[in-house]
Structure formats: C-alpha cells, structure tokens
mmCIF file of C-alpha atoms and ligand atoms in Angstrom:
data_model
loop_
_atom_site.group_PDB
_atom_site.id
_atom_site.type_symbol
_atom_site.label_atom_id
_atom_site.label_comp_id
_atom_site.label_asym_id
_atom_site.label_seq_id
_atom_site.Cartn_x
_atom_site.Cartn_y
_atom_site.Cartn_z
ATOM 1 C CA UNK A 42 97.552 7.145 -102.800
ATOM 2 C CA UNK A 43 101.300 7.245 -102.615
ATOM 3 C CA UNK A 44 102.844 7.498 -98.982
ATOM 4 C CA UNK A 45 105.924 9.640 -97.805
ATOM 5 C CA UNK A 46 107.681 8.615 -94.805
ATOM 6 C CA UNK A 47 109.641 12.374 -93.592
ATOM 7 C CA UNK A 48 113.096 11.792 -91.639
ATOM 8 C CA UNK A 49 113.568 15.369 -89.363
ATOM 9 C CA UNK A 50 115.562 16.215 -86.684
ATOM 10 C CA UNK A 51 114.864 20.022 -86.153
ATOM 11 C CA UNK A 52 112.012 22.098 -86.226
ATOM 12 C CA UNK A 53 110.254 20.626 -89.046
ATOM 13 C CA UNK A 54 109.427 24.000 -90.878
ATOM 14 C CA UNK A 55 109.979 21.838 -94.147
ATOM 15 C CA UNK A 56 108.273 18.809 -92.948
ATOM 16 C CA UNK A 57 105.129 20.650 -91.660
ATOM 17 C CA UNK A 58 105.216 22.477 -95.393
ATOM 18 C CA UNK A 59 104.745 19.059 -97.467
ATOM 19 C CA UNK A 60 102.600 17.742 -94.811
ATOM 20 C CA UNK A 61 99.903 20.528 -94.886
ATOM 21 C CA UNK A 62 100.440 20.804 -98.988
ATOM 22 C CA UNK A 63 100.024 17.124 -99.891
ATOM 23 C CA UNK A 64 96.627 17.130 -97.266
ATOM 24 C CA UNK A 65 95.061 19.662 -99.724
ATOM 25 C CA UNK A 66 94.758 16.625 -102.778
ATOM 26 C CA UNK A 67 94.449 13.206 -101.822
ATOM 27 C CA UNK A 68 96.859 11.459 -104.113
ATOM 28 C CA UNK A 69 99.666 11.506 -101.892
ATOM 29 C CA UNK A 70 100.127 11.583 -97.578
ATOM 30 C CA UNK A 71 102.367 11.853 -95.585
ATOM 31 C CA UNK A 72 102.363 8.416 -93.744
ATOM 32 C CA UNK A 73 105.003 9.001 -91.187
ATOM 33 C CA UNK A 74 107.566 11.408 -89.520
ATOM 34 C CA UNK A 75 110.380 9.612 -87.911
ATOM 35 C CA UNK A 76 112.904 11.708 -85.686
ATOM 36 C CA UNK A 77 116.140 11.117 -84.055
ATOM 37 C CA UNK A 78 115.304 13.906 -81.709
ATOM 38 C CA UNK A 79 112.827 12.750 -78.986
ATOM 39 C CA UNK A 80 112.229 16.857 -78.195
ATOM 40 C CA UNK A 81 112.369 17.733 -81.673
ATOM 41 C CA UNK A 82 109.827 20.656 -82.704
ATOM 42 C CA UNK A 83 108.583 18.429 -85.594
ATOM 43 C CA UNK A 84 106.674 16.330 -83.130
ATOM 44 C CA UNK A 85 104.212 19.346 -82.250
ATOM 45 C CA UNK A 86 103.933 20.238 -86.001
ATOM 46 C CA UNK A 87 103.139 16.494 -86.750
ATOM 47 C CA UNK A 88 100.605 16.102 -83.670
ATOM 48 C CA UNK A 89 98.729 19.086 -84.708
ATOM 49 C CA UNK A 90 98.552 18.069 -88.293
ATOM 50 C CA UNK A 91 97.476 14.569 -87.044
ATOM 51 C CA UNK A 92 100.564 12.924 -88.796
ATOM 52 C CA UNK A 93 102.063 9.968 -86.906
ATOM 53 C CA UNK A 94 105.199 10.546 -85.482
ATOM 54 C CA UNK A 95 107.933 8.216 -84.240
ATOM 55 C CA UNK A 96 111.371 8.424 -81.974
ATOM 56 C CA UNK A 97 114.572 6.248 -82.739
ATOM 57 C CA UNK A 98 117.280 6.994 -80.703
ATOM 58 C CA UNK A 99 120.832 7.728 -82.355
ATOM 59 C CA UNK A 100 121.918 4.560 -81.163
ATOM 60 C CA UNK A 101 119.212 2.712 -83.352
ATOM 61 C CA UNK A 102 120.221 4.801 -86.371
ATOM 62 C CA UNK A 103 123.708 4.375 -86.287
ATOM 63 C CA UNK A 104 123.812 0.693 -84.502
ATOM 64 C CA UNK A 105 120.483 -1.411 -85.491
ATOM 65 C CA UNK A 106 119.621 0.318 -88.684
ATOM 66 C CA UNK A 107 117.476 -2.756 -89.605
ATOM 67 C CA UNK A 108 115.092 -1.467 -86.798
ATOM 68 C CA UNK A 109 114.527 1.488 -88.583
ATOM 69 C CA UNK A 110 113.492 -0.485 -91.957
ATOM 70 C CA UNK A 111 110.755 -2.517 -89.527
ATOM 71 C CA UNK A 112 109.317 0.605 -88.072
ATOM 72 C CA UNK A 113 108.866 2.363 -91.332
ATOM 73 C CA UNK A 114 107.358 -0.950 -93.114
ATOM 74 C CA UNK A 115 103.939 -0.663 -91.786
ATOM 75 C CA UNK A 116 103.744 2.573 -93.152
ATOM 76 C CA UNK A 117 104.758 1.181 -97.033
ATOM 77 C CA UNK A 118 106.299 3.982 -98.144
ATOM 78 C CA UNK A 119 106.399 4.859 -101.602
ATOM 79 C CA UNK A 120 109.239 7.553 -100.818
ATOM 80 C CA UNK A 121 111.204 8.557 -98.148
ATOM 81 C CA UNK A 122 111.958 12.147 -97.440
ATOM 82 C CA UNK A 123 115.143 13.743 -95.340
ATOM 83 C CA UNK A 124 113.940 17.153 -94.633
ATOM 84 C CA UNK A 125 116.805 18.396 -91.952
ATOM 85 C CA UNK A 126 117.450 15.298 -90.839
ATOM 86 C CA UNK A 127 121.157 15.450 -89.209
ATOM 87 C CA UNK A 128 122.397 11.959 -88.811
ATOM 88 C CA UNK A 129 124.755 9.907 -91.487
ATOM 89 C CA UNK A 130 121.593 7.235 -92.863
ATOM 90 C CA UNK A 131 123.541 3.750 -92.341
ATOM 91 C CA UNK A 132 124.200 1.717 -95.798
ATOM 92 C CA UNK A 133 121.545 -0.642 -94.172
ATOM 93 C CA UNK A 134 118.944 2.096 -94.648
ATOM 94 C CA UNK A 135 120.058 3.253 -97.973
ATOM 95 C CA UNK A 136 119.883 0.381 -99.361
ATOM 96 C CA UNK A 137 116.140 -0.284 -98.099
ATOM 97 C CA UNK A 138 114.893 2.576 -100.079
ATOM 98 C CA UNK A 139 117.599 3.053 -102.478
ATOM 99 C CA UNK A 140 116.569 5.557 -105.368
ATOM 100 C CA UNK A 141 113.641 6.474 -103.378
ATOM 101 C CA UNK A 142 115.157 8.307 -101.072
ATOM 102 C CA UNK A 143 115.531 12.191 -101.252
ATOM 103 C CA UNK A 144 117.275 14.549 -99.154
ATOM 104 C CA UNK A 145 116.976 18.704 -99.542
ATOM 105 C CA UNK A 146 120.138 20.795 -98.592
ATOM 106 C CA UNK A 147 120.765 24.787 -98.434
ATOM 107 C CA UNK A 148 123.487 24.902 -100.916
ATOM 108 C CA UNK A 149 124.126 24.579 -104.337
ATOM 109 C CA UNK A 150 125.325 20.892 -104.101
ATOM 110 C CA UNK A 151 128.297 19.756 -104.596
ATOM 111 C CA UNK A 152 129.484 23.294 -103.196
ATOM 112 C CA UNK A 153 129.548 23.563 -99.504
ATOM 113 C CA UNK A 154 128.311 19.675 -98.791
ATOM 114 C CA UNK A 155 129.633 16.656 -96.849
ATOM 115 C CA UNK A 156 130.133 15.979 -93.429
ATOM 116 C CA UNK A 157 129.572 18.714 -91.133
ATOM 117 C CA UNK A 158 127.971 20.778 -93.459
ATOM 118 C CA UNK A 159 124.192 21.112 -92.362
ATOM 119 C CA UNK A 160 121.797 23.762 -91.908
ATOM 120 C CA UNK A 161 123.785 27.965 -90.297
ATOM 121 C CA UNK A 162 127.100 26.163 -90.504
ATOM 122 C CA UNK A 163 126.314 25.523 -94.705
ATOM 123 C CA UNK A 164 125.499 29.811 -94.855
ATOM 124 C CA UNK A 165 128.242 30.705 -92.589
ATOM 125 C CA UNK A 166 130.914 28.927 -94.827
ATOM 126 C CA UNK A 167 129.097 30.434 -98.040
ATOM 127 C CA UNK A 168 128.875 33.895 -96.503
ATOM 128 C CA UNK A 169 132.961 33.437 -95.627
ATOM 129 C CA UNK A 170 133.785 32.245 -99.098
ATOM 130 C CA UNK A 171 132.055 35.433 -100.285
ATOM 131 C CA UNK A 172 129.742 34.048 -102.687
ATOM 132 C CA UNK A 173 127.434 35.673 -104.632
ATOM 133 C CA UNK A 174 124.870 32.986 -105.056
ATOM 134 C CA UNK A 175 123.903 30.308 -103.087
ATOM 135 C CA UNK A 176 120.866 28.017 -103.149
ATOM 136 C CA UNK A 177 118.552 24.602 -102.503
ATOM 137 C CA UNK A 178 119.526 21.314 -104.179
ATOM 138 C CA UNK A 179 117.375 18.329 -103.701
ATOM 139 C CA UNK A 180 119.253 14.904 -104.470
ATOM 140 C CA UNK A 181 118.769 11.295 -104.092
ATOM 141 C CA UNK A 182 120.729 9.680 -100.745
ATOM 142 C CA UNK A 183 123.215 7.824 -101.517
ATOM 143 C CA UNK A 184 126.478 6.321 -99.896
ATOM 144 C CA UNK A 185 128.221 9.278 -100.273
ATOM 145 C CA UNK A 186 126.998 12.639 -97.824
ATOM 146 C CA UNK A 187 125.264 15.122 -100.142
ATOM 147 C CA UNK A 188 126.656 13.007 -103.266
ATOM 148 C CA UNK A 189 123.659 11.348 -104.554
ATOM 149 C CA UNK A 190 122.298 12.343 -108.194
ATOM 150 C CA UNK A 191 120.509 15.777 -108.531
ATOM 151 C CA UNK A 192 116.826 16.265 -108.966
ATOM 152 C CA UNK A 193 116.557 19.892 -108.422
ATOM 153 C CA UNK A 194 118.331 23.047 -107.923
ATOM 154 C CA UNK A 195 117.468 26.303 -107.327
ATOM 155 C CA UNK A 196 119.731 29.851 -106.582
ATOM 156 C CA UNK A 197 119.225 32.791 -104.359
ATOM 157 C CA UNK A 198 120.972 35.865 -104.813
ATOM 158 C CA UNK A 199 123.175 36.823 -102.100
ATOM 159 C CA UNK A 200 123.492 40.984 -102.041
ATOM 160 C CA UNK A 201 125.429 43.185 -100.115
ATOM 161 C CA UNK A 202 124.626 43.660 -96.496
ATOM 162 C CA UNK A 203 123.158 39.659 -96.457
ATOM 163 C CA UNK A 204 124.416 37.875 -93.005
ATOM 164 C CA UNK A 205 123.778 33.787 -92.827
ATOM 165 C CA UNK A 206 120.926 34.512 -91.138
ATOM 166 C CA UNK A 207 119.347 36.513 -93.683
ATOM 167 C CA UNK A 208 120.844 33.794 -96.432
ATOM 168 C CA UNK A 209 119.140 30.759 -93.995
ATOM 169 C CA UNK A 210 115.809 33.220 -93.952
ATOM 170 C CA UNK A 211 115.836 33.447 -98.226
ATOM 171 C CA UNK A 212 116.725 30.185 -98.663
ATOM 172 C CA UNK A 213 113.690 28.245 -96.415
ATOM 173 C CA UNK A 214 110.866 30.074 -98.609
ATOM 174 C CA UNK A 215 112.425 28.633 -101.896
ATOM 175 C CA UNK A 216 112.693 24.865 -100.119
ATOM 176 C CA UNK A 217 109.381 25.314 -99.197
ATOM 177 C CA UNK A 218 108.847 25.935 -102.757
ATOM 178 C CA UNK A 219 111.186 23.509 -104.535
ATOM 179 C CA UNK A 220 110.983 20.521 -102.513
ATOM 180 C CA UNK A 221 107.228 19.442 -102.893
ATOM 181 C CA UNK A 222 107.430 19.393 -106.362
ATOM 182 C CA UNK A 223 110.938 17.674 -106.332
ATOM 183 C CA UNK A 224 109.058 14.934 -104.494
ATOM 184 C CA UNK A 225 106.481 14.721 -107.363
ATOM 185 C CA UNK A 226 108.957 14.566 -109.798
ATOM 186 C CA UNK A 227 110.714 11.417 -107.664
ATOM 187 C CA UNK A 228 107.224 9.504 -107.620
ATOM 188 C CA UNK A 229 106.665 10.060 -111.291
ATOM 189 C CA UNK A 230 109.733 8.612 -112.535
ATOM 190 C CA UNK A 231 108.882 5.674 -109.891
ATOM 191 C CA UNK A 232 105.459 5.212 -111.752
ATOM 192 C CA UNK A 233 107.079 5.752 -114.932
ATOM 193 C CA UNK A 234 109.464 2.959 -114.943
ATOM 194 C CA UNK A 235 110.424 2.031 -111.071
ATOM 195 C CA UNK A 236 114.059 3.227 -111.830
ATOM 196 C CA UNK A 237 114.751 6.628 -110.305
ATOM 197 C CA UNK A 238 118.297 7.256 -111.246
ATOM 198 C CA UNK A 239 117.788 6.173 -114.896
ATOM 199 C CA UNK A 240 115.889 9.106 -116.639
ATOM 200 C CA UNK A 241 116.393 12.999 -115.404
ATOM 201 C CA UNK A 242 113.592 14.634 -114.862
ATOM 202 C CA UNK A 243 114.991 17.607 -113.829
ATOM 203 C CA UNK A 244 112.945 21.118 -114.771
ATOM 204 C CA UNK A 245 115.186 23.155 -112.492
ATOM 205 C CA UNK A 246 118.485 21.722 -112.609
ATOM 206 C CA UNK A 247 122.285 22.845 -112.666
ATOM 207 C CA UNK A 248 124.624 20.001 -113.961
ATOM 208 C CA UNK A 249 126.666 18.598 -111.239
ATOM 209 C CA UNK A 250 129.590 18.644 -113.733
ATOM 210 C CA UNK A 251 129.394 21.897 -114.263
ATOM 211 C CA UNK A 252 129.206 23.384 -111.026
ATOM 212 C CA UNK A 253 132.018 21.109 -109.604
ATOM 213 C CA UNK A 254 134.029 22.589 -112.220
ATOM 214 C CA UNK A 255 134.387 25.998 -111.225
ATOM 215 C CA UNK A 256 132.574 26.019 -108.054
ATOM 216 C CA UNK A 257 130.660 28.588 -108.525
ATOM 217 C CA UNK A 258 126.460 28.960 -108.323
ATOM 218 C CA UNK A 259 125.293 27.698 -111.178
ATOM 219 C CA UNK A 260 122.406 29.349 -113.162
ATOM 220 C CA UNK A 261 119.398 27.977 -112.440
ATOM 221 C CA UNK A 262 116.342 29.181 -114.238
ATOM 222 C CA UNK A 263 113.439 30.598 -111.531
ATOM 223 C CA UNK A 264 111.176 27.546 -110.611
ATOM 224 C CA UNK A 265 107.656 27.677 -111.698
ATOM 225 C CA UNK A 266 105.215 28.530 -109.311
ATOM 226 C CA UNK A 267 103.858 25.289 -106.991
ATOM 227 C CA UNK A 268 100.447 23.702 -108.927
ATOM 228 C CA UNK A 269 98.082 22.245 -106.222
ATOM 229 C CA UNK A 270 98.918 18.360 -104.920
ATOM 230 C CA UNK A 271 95.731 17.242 -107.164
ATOM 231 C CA UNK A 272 96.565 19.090 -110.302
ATOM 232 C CA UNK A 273 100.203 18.167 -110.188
ATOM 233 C CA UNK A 274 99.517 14.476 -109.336
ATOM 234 C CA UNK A 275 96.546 14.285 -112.027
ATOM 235 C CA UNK A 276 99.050 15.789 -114.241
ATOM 236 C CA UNK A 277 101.981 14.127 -113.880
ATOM 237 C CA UNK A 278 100.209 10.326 -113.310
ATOM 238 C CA UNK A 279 97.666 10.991 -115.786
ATOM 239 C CA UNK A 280 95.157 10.157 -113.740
ATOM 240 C CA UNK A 281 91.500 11.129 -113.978
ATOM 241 C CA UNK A 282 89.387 12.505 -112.037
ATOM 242 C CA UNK A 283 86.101 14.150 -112.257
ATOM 243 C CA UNK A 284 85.051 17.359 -113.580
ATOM 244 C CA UNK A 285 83.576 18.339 -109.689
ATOM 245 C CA UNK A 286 87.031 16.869 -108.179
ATOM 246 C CA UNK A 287 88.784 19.085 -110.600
ATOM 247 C CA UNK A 288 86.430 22.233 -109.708
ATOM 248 C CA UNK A 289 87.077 21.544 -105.949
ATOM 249 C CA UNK A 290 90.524 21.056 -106.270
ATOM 250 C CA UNK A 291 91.106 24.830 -108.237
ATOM 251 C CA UNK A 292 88.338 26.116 -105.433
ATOM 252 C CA UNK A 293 91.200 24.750 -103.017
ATOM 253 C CA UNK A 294 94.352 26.104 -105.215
ATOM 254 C CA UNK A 295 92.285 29.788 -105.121
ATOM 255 C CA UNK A 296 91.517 29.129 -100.819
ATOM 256 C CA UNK A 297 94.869 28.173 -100.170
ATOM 257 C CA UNK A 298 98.011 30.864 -99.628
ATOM 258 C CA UNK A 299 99.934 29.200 -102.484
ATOM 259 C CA UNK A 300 103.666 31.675 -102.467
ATOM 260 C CA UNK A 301 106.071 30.548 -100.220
ATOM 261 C CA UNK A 302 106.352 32.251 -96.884
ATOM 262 C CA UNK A 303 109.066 34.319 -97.088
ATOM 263 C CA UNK A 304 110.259 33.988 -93.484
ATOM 264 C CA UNK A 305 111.243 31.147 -91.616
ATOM 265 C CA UNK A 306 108.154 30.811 -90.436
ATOM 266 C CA UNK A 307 105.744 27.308 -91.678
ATOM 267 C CA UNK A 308 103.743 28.395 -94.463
ATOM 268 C CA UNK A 309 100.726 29.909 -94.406
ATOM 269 C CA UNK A 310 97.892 27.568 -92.963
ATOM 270 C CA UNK A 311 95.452 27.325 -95.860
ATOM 271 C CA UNK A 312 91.485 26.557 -94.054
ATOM 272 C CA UNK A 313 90.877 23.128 -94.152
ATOM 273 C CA UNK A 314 88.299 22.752 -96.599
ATOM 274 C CA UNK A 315 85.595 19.837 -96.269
ATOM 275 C CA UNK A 316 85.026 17.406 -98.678
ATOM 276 C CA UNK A 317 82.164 18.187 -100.493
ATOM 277 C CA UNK A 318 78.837 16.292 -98.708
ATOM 278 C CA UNK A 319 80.418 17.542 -95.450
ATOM 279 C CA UNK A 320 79.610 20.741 -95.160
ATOM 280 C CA UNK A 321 75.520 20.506 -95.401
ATOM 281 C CA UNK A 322 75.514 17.916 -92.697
ATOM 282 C CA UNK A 323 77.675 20.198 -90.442
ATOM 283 C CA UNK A 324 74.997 23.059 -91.207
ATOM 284 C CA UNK A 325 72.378 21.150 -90.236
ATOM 285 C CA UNK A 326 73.924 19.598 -86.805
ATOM 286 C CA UNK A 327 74.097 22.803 -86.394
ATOM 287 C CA UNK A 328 70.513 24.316 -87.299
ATOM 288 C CA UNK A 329 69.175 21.602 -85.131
ATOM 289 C CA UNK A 330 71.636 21.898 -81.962
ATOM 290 C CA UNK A 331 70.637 26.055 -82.112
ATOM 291 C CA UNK A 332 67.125 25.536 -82.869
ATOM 292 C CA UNK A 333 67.210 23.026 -79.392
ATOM 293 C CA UNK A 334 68.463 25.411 -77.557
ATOM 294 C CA UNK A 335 66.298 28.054 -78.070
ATOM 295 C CA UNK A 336 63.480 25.808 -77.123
ATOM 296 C CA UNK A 337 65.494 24.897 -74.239
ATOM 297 C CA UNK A 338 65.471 28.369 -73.032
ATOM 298 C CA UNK A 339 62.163 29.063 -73.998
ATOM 299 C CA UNK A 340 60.517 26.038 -71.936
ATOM 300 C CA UNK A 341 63.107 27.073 -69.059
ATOM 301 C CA UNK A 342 61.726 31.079 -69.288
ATOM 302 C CA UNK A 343 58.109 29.999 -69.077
ATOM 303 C CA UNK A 344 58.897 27.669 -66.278
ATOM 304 C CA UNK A 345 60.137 30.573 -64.424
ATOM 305 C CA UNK A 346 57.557 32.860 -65.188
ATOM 306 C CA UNK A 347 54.278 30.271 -64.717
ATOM 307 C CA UNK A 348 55.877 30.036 -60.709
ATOM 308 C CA UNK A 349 55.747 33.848 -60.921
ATOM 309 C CA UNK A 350 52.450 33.885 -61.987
ATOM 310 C CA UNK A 351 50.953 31.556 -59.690
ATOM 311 C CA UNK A 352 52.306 32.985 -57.055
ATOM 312 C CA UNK A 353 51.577 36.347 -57.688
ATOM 313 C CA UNK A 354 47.605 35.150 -58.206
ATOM 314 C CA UNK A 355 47.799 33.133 -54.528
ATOM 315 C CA UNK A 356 48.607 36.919 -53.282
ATOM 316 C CA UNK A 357 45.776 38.250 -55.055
ATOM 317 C CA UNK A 358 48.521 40.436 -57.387
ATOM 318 C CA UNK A 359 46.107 40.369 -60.758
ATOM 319 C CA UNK A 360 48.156 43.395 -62.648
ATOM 320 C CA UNK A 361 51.595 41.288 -61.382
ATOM 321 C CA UNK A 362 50.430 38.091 -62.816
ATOM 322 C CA UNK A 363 49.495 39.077 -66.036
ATOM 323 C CA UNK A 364 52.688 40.946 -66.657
ATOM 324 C CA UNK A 365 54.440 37.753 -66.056
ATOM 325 C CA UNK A 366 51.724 35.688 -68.097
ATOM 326 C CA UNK A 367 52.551 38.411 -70.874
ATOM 327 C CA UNK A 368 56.327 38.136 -70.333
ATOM 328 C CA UNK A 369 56.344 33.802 -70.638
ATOM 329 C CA UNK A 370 54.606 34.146 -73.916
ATOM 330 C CA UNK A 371 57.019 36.841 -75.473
ATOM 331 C CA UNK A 372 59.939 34.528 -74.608
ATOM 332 C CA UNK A 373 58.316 31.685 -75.683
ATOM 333 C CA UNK A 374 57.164 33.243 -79.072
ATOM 334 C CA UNK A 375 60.835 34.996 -79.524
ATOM 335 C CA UNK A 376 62.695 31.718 -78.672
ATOM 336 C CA UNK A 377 60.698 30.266 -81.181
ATOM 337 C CA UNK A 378 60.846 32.825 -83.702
ATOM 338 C CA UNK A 379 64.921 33.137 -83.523
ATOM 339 C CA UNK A 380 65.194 28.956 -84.075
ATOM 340 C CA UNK A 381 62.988 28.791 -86.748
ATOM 341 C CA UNK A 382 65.152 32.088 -88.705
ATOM 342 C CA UNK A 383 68.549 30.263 -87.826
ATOM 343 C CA UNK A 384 67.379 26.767 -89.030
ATOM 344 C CA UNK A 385 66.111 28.620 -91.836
ATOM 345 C CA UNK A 386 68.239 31.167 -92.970
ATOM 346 C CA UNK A 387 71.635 29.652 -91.877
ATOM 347 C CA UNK A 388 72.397 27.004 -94.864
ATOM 348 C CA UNK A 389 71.487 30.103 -97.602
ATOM 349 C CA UNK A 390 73.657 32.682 -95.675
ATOM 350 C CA UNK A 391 76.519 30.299 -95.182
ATOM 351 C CA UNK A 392 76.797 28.943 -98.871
ATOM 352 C CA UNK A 393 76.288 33.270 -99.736
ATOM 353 C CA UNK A 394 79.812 33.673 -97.690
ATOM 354 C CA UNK A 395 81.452 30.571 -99.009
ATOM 355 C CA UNK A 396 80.297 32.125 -102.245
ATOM 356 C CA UNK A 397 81.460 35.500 -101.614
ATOM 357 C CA UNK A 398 84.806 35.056 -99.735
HETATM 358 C C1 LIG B 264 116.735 23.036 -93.951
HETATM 359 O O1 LIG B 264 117.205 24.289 -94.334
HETATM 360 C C2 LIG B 264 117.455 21.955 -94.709
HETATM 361 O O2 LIG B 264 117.844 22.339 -95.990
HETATM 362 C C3 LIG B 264 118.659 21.726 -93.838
HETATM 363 O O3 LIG B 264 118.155 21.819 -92.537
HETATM 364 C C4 LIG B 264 117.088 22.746 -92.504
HETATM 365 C C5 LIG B 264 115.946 22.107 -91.745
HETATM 366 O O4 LIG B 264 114.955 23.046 -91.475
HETATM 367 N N1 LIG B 264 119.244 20.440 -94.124
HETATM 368 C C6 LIG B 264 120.562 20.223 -94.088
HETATM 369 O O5 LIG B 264 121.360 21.065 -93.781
HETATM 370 C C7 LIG B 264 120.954 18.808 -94.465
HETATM 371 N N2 LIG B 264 122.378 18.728 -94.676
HETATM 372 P P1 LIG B 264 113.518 22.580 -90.960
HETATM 373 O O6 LIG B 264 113.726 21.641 -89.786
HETATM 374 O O7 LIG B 264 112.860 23.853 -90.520
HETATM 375 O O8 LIG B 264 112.800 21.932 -92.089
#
C-alpha cells in the first residue's frame, strides 16, 4: 500500500477525484489531506469520503514549516500531492519530500506560471494573450514556483466564443483525468529506482525546451483513457494478484463511471462495491432482521386479537369471537409466510440484480 498525503486549499474537486479513484483498488490511499484553509470545501469532501483531514494555519506554512513535516510523518507518505494548493511550500518542506512531491497546474507550464498565477487568474491571462491552446501540466515542486521537472502535459483546444470560465470548466475534466495517472507514474519511478528526477517517464509530455521556446501550446498527444487503480498499480509494480482479485477489480472498472466529468463538478460517484465475503453476510443480517420482524408483528397481531376474542366470548359474542380467532391465525400464518419467502428468496434475487445490472 503506498500512501498520498493531498495539500488543498479550495474546493477539493481534484482532491475528492484521486481520493474516490485510488479507494476503488487497494494498492494505494490517500492517507491525508492537509489544508491551509480551515473553511476550505475539501474538508466536507474528505469527511464524507472518511479521509483524515488536517488545518495548518498560513503562519505554520510560511513560519514553522518543520511543523508541517511532523504532522504529515505519522501518515508516512510515499508521495505528496498539491492539488490547488495556493501557498509558496517553504524550502523546509521541499526538501522533506523532495522528488516526491507533485503539483498539477491549468496551463501548459512554463507558459502562464509563477507567482500569482493560480487557478481563473491562469485562464484569464491565457484568454487575454489570445491563445489557441491551453492545458494541464503536472510537475515535480521544486524551489522555483511552477519550475520543477515535467511529468505530464496535456492541451485543450480553446475555440471561438470560449470565456475563462468555459477554459477553467474544459480544463478540470482533463486534470481529473491526467493527474491520477501522473501520480502512478511518480510512484513507479520511486519503486523503480527511488530517484524521481533521473528517468522520464513521461507518456503525455511536451518538452519544456520546446515550449519555452516559442511559447506557444505544445502538441501533446490525447492521453489514454484512465485504467482502474488495481490494474494500473498491478501493471506498473508488477505485482500479482489473483485471478478473483483481477475479476473483481474489471467488475469494478465496468461499475464505476470511468470518463471524466466534464463539468466542474467531482466525478461521478462510482457505488461502493464490497469486498467480496461482504456482501452474503449483509444479506443475511438482513434475512434474519426481516424475518424477526415479521414474527414480531405476528406475535403482536395475535396478542391483539386473543384480548378481542376473550372478550367478545365474556359477552357471549360467539360469531364476534371467531372472526377474531380467524383473523389472529391469518396474520400469524401471513407473517410467517412473508419471512420465510424474504429469508428465502432474497440472497437468489439479489445476486440475479447484481448479475443483471
Ligand atoms: C485546479 O484547477 C488546479 O489546477 C489549480 O487550482 C484548481 C484547484 O481546483 N491549481 C493552481 O492553479 C496551482 N497554481 P480544485 O480545488 O477543485 O481541485
């Protein structure tokens, strides 16, 4: 298991994206979420994902940076992740993870980065330059603001009529997209040989040469489509795992809404699947809880109607008391007949949906 500790600031739609993506495989996690933003909306996205999430004032981050390296060791991370994170990262902190420490930006870095350039403000200034492309770059951190190398790029097509807005609202789909598998990449040349920054691993990239040359977008092929946590992991680690992990892992990959939301918008909430094992038991709490119940009701009925009965027989009502003698025994016979057909028939029709949907 590899852990990711997530720096945010904002809303967290990227966050909330790799959180809910790496939960479908269990090879990596995302360990922690650490804001500068006590109100920030990536706390809500965190709590109701169950991710931990932690506050450090600005004045920690800019003046006792060493206090953010203790509250992030308990968590070990393998990586650390900036995903709209808008604070300069002290040398301090850097240094603590450097090389394994990414950072995702809405331009095609180096065009339109550096200080002050963050989230509208980046697609206003590419809007006023009148650029044709623009794009997502995700780079390692380093001392210099949106200078570290380049893992990944990827362009979007700016066309007439395009405002920043609807630039910001194109570009969050393909980070959603790009920046999970960037993150792979980053571990896998960790495994590989614990030096990020030595080999490129780059399957979408633009050279930074290039691009700083004339300025312009460079082209980037289209990025392949996003493989499932597991199948990426298994594929890029080489690790094994069994033919009914494998099975469950595609059953997940078919479940889950795999293209990028094409709003700004979270992604699509893929249903939590169980691990396998879990489901039966669930089934059966639930046969039994239903089948209790009916009996429940069925003892309370005849309770009801046995008073009715003997006190219509102390009033000498014979035709009274047998209709409520009847009446107990069809709700006692119905009660029974309904929990014995749910404990009975609800594990075969439930496994027929999971089947059929
Ligand atoms: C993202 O578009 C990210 O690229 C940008 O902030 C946004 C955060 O959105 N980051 C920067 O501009 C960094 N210089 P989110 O909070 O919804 O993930």
């Amino acid at each position: 298991m590899k852990n990711i500790a997530i720096f945010a600031s904002g809303s967290g739609t990227n966050a909330e994206n790799i959180a809910r993506l790496f939960h479908q495989g269990n090879r990596i996690r995302v360990a922690v979420v650490v804001s500068n933003k006590k109100n920030a909306g990536v706390h809500q996205r965190m709590e109701a994902l169950g991710v931990p999430t932690l506050y450090l004032p600005n004045s920690v981050w800019d003046n006792d940076p060493a206090q953010v390296v203790d509250a992030l060791r308990p968590y070990a991370p393998d990586l650390v992740v900036l995903a709209g994170f808008m604070r300069t990262i002290q040398p301090a902190i850097i240094d603590a993870y450097r090389g394994r420490m990414l950072n995702i930006h809405p331009s095609l870095l180096p065009a339109y980065g550096g200080k002050g350039m963050y989230g509208h403000h980046v697609h206003e200034a590419v809007m006023a330059a009148g650029e044709k492309q623009s794009g997502v770059t995700v780079h390692y951190v380093s001392d210099e603001i949106d200078g570290g190398e380049i893992l990944m790029q990827q362009s979007v097509d700016i066309v007439p009529g395009d405002t920043a807005e609807t630039l910001e609202a194109k570009i969050h789909p393909v980070e959603y997209s790009l920046y999970p598998r960037a993150i792979v990449a980053a571990l896998q040349r960790l495994d590989n040989d614990g030096l990020p920054s030595s080999h490129a691993v780059t399957e979408v990239s633009a050279t930074p040469e290039r691009a700083e040359a004339d300025h312009k977008a460079p082209e980037v092929p289209a990025a392949p489509p996003v493989p499932s946590a597991d199948e990426e992991w298994a594929g890029v680690l080489q690790v094994k795992y069994s033919d009914s992990e494998a099975r469950s892992a595609a059953e997940r990959v078919s479940r889950q809404a795999q293209p990028p939301v094409p709003t700004q918008q979270p992604p699509a909430v893929p249903p939590r699947t169980l691990p396998d094992g879990e489901r039966p038991k669930s089934y059966l709490a639930w046969s039994v809880a239903v089948t209790i119940l009916c009996c429940t009701v069925a003892g309370i009925v005849a309770i009801i109607y046995s008073a009715s009965v003997s006190s219509r027989l102390s009033a000498g009502d014979m035709a009274g008391a047998r209709r409520a003698s009847d009446r107990a025994q069809g709700w006692i016979i119905a009660s029974f007949v309904l929990g014995v057909l749910w404990a009975t028939l609800w594990v075969p029709i439930s496994m027929l949906k999971t089947v059929l949907f």
